[in-house]
One Martini backbone bead per residue (centre of mass of N, CA, C, O) as a GRO file, in nm:
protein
  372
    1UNK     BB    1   3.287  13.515  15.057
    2UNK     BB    2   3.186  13.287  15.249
    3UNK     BB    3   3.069  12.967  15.379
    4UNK     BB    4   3.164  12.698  15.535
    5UNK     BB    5   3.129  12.412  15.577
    6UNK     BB    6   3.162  12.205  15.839
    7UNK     BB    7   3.351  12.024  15.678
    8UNK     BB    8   3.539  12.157  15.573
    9UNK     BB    9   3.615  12.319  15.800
   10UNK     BB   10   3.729  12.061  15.991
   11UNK     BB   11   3.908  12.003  15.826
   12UNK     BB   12   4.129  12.229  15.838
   13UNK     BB   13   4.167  12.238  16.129
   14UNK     BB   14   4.300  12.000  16.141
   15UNK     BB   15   4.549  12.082  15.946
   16UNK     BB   16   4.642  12.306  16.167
   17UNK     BB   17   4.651  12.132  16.390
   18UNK     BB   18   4.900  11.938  16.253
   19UNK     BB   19   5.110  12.144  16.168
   20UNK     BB   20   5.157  12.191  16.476
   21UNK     BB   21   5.261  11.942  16.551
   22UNK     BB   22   5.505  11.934  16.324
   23UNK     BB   23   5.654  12.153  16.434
   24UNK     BB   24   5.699  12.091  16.718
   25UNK     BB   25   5.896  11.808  16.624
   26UNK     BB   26   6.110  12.027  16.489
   27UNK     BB   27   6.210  12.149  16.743
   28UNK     BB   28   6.260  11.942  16.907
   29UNK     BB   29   6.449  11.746  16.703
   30UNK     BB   30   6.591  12.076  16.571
   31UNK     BB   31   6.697  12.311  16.687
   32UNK     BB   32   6.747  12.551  16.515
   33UNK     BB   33   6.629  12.474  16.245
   34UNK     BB   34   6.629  12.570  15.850
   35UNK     BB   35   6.459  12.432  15.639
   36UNK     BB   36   6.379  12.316  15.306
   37UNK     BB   37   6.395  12.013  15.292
   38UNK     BB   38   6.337  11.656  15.224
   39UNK     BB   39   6.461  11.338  15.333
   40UNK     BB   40   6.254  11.106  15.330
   41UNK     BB   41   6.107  11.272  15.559
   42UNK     BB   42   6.362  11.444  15.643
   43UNK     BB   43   6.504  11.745  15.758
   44UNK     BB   44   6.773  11.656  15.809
   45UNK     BB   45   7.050  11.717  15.617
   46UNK     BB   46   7.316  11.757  15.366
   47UNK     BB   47   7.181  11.919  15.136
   48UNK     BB   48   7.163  12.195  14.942
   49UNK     BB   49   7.032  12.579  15.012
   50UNK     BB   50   7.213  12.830  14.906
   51UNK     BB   51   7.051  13.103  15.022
   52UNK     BB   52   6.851  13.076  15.252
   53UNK     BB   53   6.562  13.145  15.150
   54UNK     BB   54   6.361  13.006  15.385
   55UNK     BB   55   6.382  13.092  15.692
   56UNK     BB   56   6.111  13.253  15.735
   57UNK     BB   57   5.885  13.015  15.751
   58UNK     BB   58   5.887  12.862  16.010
   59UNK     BB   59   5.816  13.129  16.175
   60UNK     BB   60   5.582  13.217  16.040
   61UNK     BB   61   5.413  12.985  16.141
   62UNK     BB   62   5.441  13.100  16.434
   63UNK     BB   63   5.275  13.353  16.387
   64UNK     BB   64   5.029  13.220  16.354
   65UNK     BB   65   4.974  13.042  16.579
   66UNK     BB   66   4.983  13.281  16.793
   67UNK     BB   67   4.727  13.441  16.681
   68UNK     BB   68   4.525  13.142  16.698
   69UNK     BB   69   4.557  13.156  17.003
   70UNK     BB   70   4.463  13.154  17.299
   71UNK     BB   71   4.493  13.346  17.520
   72UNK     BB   72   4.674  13.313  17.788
   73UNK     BB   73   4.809  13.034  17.672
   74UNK     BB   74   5.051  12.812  17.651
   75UNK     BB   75   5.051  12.834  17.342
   76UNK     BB   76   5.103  13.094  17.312
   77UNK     BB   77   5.365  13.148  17.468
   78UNK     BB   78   5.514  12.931  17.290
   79UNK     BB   79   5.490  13.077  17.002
   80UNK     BB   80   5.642  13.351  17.079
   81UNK     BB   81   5.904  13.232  17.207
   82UNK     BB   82   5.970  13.104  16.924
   83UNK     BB   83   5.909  13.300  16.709
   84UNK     BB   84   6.178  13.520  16.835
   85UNK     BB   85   6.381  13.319  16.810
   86UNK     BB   86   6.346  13.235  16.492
   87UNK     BB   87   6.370  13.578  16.394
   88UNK     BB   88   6.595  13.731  16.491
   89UNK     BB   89   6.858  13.589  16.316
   90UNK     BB   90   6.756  13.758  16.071
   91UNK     BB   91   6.850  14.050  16.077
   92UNK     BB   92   7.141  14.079  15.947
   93UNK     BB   93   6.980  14.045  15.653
   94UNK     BB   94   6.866  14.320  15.561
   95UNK     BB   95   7.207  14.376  15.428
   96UNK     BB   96   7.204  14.099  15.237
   97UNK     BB   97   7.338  14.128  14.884
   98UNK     BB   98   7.338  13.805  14.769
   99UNK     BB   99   7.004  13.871  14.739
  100UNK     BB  100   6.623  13.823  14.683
  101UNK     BB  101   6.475  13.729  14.949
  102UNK     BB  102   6.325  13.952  15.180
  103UNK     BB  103   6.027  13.858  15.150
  104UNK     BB  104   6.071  13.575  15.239
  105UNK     BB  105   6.226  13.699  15.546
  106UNK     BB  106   6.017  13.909  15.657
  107UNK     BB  107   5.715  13.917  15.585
  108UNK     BB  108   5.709  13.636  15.750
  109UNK     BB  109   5.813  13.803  16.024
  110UNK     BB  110   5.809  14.086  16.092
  111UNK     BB  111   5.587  14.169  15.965
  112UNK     BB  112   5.385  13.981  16.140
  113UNK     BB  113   5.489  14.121  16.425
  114UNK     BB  114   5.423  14.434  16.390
  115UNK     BB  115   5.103  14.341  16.358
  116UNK     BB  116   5.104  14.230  16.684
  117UNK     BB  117   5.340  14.453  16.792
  118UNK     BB  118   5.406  14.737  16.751
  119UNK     BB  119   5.780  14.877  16.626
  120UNK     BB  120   6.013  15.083  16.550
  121UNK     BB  121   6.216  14.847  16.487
  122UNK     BB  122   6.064  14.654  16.306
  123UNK     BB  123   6.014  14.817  16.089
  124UNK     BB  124   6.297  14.922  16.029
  125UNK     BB  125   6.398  14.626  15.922
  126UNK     BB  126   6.211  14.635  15.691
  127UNK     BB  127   6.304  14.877  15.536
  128UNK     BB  128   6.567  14.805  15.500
  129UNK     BB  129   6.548  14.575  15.338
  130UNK     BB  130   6.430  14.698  15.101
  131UNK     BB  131   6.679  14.894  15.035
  132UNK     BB  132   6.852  14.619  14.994
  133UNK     BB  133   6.680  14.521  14.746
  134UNK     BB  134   6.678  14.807  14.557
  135UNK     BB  135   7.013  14.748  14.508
  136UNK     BB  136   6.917  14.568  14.241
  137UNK     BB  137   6.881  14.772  14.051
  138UNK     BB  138   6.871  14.823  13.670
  139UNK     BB  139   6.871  15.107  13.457
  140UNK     BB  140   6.927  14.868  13.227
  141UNK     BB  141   6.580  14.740  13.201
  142UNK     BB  142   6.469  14.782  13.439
  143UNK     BB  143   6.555  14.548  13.710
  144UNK     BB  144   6.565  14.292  13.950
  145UNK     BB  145   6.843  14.122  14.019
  146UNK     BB  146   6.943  13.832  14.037
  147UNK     BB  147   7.157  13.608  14.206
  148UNK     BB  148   7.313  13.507  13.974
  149UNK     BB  149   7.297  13.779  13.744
  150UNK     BB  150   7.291  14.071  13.586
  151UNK     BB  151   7.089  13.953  13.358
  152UNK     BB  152   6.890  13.874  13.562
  153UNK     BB  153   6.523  13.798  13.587
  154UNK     BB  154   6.299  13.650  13.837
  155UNK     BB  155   5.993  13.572  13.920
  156UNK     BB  156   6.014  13.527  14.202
  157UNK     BB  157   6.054  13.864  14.270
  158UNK     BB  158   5.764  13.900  14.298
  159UNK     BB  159   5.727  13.799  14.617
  160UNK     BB  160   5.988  14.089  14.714
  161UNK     BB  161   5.859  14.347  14.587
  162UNK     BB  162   5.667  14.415  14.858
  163UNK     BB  163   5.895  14.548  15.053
  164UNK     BB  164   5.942  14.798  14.913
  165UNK     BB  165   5.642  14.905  14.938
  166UNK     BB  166   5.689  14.919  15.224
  167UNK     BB  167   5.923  15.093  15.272
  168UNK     BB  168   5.809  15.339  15.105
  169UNK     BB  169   5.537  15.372  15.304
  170UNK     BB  170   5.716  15.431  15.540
  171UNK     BB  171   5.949  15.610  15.427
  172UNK     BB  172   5.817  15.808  15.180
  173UNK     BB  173   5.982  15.694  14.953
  174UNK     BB  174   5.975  15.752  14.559
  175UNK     BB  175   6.145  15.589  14.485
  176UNK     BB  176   6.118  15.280  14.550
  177UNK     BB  177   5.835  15.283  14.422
  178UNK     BB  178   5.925  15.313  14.145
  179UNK     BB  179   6.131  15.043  14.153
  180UNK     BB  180   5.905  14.869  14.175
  181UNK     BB  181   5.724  14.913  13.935
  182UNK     BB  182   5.948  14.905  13.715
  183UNK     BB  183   6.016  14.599  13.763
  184UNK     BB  184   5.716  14.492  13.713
  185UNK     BB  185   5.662  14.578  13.432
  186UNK     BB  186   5.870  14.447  13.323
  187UNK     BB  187   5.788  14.129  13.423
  188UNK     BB  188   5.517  14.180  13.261
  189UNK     BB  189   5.651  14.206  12.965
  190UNK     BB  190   5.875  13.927  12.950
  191UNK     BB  191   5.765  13.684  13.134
  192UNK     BB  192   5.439  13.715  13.054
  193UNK     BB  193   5.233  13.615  12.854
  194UNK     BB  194   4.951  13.645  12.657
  195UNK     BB  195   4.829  13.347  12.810
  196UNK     BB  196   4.994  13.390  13.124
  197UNK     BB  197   5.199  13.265  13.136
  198UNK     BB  198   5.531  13.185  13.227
  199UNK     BB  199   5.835  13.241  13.307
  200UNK     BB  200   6.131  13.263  13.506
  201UNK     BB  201   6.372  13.376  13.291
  202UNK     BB  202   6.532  13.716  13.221
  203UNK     BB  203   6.764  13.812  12.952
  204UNK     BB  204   6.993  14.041  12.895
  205UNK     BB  205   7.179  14.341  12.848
  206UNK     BB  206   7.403  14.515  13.002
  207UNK     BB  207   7.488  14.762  12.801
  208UNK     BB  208   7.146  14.801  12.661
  209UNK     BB  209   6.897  14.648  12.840
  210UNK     BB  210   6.837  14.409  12.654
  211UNK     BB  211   6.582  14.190  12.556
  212UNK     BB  212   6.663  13.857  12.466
  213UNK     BB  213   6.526  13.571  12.688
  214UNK     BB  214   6.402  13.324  12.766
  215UNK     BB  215   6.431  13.104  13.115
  216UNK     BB  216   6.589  12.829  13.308
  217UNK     BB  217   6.620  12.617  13.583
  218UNK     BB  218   6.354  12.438  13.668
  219UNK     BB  219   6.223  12.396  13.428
  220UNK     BB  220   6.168  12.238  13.142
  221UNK     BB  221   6.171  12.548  12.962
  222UNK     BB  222   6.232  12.843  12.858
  223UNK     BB  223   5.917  12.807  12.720
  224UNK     BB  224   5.785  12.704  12.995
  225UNK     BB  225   5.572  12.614  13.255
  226UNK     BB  226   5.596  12.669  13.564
  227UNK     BB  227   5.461  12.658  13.805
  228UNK     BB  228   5.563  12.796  14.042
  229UNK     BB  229   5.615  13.046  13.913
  230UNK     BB  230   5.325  13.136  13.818
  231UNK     BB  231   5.252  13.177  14.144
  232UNK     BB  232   5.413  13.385  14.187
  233UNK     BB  233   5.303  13.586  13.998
  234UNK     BB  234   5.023  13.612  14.104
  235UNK     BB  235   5.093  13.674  14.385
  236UNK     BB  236   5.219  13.891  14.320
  237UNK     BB  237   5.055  14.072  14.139
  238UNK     BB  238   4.858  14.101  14.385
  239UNK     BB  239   5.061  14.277  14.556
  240UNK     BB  240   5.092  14.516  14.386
  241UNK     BB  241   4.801  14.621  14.356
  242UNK     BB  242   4.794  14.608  14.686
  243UNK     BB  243   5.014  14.915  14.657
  244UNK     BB  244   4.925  15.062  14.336
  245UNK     BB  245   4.657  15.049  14.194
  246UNK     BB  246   4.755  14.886  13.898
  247UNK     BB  247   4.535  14.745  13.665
  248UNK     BB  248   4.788  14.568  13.511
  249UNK     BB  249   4.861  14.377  13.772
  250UNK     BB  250   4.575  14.271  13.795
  251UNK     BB  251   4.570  14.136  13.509
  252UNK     BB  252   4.802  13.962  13.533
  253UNK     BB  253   4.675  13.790  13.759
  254UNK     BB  254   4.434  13.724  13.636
  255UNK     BB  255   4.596  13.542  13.373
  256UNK     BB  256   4.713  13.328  13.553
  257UNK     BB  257   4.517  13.215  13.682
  258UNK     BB  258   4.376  13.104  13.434
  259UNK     BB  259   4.553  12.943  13.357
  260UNK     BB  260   4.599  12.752  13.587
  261UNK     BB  261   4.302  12.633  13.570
  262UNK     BB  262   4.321  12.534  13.327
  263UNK     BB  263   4.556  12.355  13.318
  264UNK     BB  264   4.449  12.196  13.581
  265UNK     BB  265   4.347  11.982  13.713
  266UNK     BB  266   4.050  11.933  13.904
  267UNK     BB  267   4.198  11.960  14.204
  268UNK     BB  268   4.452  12.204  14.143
  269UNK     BB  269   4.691  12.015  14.078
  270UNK     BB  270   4.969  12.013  13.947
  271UNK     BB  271   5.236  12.027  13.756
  272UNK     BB  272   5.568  12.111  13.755
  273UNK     BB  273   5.524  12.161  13.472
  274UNK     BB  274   5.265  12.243  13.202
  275UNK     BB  275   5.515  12.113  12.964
  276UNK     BB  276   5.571  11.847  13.018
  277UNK     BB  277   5.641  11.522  12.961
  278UNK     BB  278   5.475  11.249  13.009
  279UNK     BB  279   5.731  11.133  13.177
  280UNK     BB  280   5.674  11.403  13.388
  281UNK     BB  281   5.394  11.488  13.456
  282UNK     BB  282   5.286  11.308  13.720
  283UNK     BB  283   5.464  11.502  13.838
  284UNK     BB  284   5.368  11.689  14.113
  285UNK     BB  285   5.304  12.027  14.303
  286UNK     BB  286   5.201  12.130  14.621
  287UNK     BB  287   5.356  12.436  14.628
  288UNK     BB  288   5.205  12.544  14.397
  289UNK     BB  289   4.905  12.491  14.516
  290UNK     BB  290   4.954  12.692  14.804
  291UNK     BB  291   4.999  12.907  14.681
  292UNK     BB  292   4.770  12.962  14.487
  293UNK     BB  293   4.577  12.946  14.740
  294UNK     BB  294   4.672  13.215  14.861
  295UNK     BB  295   4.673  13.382  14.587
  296UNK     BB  296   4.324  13.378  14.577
  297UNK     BB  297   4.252  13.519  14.831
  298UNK     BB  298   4.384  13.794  14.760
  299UNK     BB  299   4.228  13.832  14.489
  300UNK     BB  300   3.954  13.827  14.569
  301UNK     BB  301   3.926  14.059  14.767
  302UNK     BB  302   4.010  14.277  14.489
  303UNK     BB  303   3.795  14.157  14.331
  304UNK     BB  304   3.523  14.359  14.138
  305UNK     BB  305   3.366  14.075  13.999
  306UNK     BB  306   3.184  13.909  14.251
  307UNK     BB  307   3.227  13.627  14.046
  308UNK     BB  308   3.505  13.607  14.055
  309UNK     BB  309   3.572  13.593  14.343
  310UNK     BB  310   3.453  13.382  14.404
  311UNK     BB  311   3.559  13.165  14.179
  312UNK     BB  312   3.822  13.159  14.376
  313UNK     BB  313   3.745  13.095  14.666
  314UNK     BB  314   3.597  12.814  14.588
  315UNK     BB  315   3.937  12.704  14.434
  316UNK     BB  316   4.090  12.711  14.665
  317UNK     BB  317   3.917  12.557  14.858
  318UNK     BB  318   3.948  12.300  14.657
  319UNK     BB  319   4.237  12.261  14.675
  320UNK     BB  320   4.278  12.213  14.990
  321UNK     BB  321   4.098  11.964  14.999
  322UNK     BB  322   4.308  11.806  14.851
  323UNK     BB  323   4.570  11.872  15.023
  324UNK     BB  324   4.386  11.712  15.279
  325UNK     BB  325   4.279  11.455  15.125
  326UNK     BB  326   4.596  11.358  14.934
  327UNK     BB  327   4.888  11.511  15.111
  328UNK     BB  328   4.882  11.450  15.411
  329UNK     BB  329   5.130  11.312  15.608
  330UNK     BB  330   4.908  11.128  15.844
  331UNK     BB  331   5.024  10.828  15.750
  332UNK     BB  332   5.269  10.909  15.844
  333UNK     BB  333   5.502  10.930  16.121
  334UNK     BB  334   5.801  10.962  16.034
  335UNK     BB  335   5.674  11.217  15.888
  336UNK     BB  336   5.837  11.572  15.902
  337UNK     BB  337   5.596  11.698  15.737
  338UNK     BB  338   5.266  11.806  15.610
  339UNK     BB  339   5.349  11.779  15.300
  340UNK     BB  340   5.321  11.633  15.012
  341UNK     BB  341   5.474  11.675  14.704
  342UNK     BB  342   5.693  11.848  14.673
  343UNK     BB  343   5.933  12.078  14.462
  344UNK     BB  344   6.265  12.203  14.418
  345UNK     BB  345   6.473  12.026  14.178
  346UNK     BB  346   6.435  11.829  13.914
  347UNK     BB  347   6.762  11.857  13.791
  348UNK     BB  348   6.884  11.795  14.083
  349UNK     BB  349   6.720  11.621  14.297
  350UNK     BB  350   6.532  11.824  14.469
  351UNK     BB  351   6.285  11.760  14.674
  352UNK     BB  352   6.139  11.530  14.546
  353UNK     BB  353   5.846  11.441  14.683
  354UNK     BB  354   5.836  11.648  14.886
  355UNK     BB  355   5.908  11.846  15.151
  356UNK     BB  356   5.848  12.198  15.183
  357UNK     BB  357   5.849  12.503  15.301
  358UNK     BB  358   5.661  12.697  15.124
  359UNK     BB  359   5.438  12.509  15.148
  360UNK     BB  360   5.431  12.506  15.455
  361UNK     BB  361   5.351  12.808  15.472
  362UNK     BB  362   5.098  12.845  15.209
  363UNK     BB  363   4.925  12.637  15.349
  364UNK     BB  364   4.884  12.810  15.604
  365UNK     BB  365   4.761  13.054  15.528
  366UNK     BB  366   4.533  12.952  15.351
  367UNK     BB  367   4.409  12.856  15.609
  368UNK     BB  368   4.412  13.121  15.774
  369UNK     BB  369   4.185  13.246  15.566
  370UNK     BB  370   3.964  13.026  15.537
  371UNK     BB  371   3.920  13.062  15.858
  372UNK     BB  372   3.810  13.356  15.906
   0.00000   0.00000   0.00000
């Protein structure tokens, strides 16, 4: 959208160049560990990891710095073989019925894949998975359900209804697309409000479709604004737009930006819910920042109003200043994430304070982005 100054160009580059010494540290450190979180600044724990809905995000950074790699150099080289290894070992997950995460899996990882390297088989991966995950909806309320249970249809899903987007567009299934629309206006009727904030999680009666009520897991009530569902909603229906070019998306996506900027502190660090009571209001999620930060990205170049466009990717950068002038890990040498300060299930006392996956997967895209 415009032209970053040499000092801040400078910052993202430098920070750009830190994740990828530190992933290079976990690689060392941990070969082929999939990690979710860290306990104590340290990614190898015994703590629980759900659905291992993260495995993509390591890999994808991987796909990232391979990209921005000089050609035909050692590091080049490194990455390449690298992001191949911790890629394959996804594919038969493709199948897996079990979750909701196909787009956290995949798009981050074979997407990525074959935009560099173009291969019917790995094509073929996507449209499998996409496939794979539109089997989770239901017919009646018409959403996917989530992991947890059939009446269950949470926020999340808009990060991963993007592959299903994906593989009605290569294998020309307009059920796919269907489903994936269908889901989507659910989604935005049921989880996000009037006022753009968002829940977590939408209950239905699973014999008559009928919507019960909102809820949530990690936020801190049924009806407050957990930060992280709120990024994953804008950055999602930013993708239903870019699929779908169904204005209602956009405003939606537009919606939760509007909220988020609003009640977000001025460096644009949230609290881990935007409704927490003072004694926990305190606790920020640089994850749900960079999330944010770079679904802002992807909307600034959508947003047909270019000064709101403008005003989106100034707010994204000026995010991105704050995570690197005030939350990256380099002043601990022992600390082996990128980002601190990330939050992952504040009620179970999981990764809180701590590096998170997806935080560092999204800190780095956005850093991808706004460095092109």
């Amino acid at each position: 959208m415009t032209y970053l100054s040499s000092e801040t160009g400078d910052l993202f580059a430098q920070a750009f160049i830190f994740a990828q010494k530190q992933v290079r540290k976990l690689i060392d450190k941990h070969p082929m560990l999939y990690p979710v979180y860290t306990q104590n600044g340290r990614w190898k724990h015994e703590g629980p990891a759900w659905t291992h809905w993260c495995d993509g995000f390591l890999p994808g950074m991987m796909w990232m710095f391979y990209k921005h790699s000089a050609p035909d150099t050692p590091d080049a080289k490194f990455w390449f073989e690298q992001a191949i290894k911790y890629t394959k070992p996804l594919e038969p997950r493709k199948h897996d019925h079990d979750v909701q995460d196909h787009g956290f899996l995949f798009l981050s990882t074979y997407y990525r894949w074959n935009r560099l390297a173009p291969d019917p088989a790995l094509r073929e991966v996507l449209v499998e998975a996409g496939r794979t995950l539109a089997l989770r909806f239901k017919e009646k309320g018409q959403y996917l359900r989530s992991f947890v249970a059939d009446n269950s249809l949470m926020i999340d899903i808009m990060m991963n209804v993007g592959i299903i987007f994906y593989a009605a567009r290569e294998s020309g299934d307009r059920r796919l697309r269907d489903i994936a629309i269908r889901h989507s206006h659910t989604t935005r009727r049921v989880l996000v409000r009037g006022d753009g904030s968002s829940a977590q999680e939408g209950i239905f009666d699973t014999d008559t479709g009928e919507f019960l009520r909102q809820s949530t897991h990690q936020g801190y009530r049924g009806d407050s604004c957990w930060s992280r569902g709120l990024a994953w909603a804008m950055y999602g229906f930013t993708t239903c737009y870019e699929y779908s070019r169904d204005p209602h998306f956009l405003e939606t996506a537009q919606n939760c930006a509007e909220y988020y900027i609003t009640h977000a502190p001025s460096d644009g660090i949230p609290p881990w819910d935007f409704s927490a009571p003072p004694e926990t209001r305190t606790l920020l999620d640089t994850s749900s920042a960079a999330i944010f930060a770079a679904g802002l990205l992807r909307l600034c170049r959508l947003e047909p109003d270019s000064l709101k466009g403008h005003f989106y990717w100034t707010t994204a950068v000026q995010i991105l200043r704050a995570l690197c002038e005030k939350h990256l890990a380099k002043s601990d040498p022992k600390w082996e994430g990128i980002l601190r300060g990330g939050v992952y299930h504040v009620h179970k006392g999981l990764g809180v304070d701590e590096s998170v996956m997806w935080g560092e997967y999204f800190f780095c895209e956005a850093l991808e982005r706004v460095l092109v």
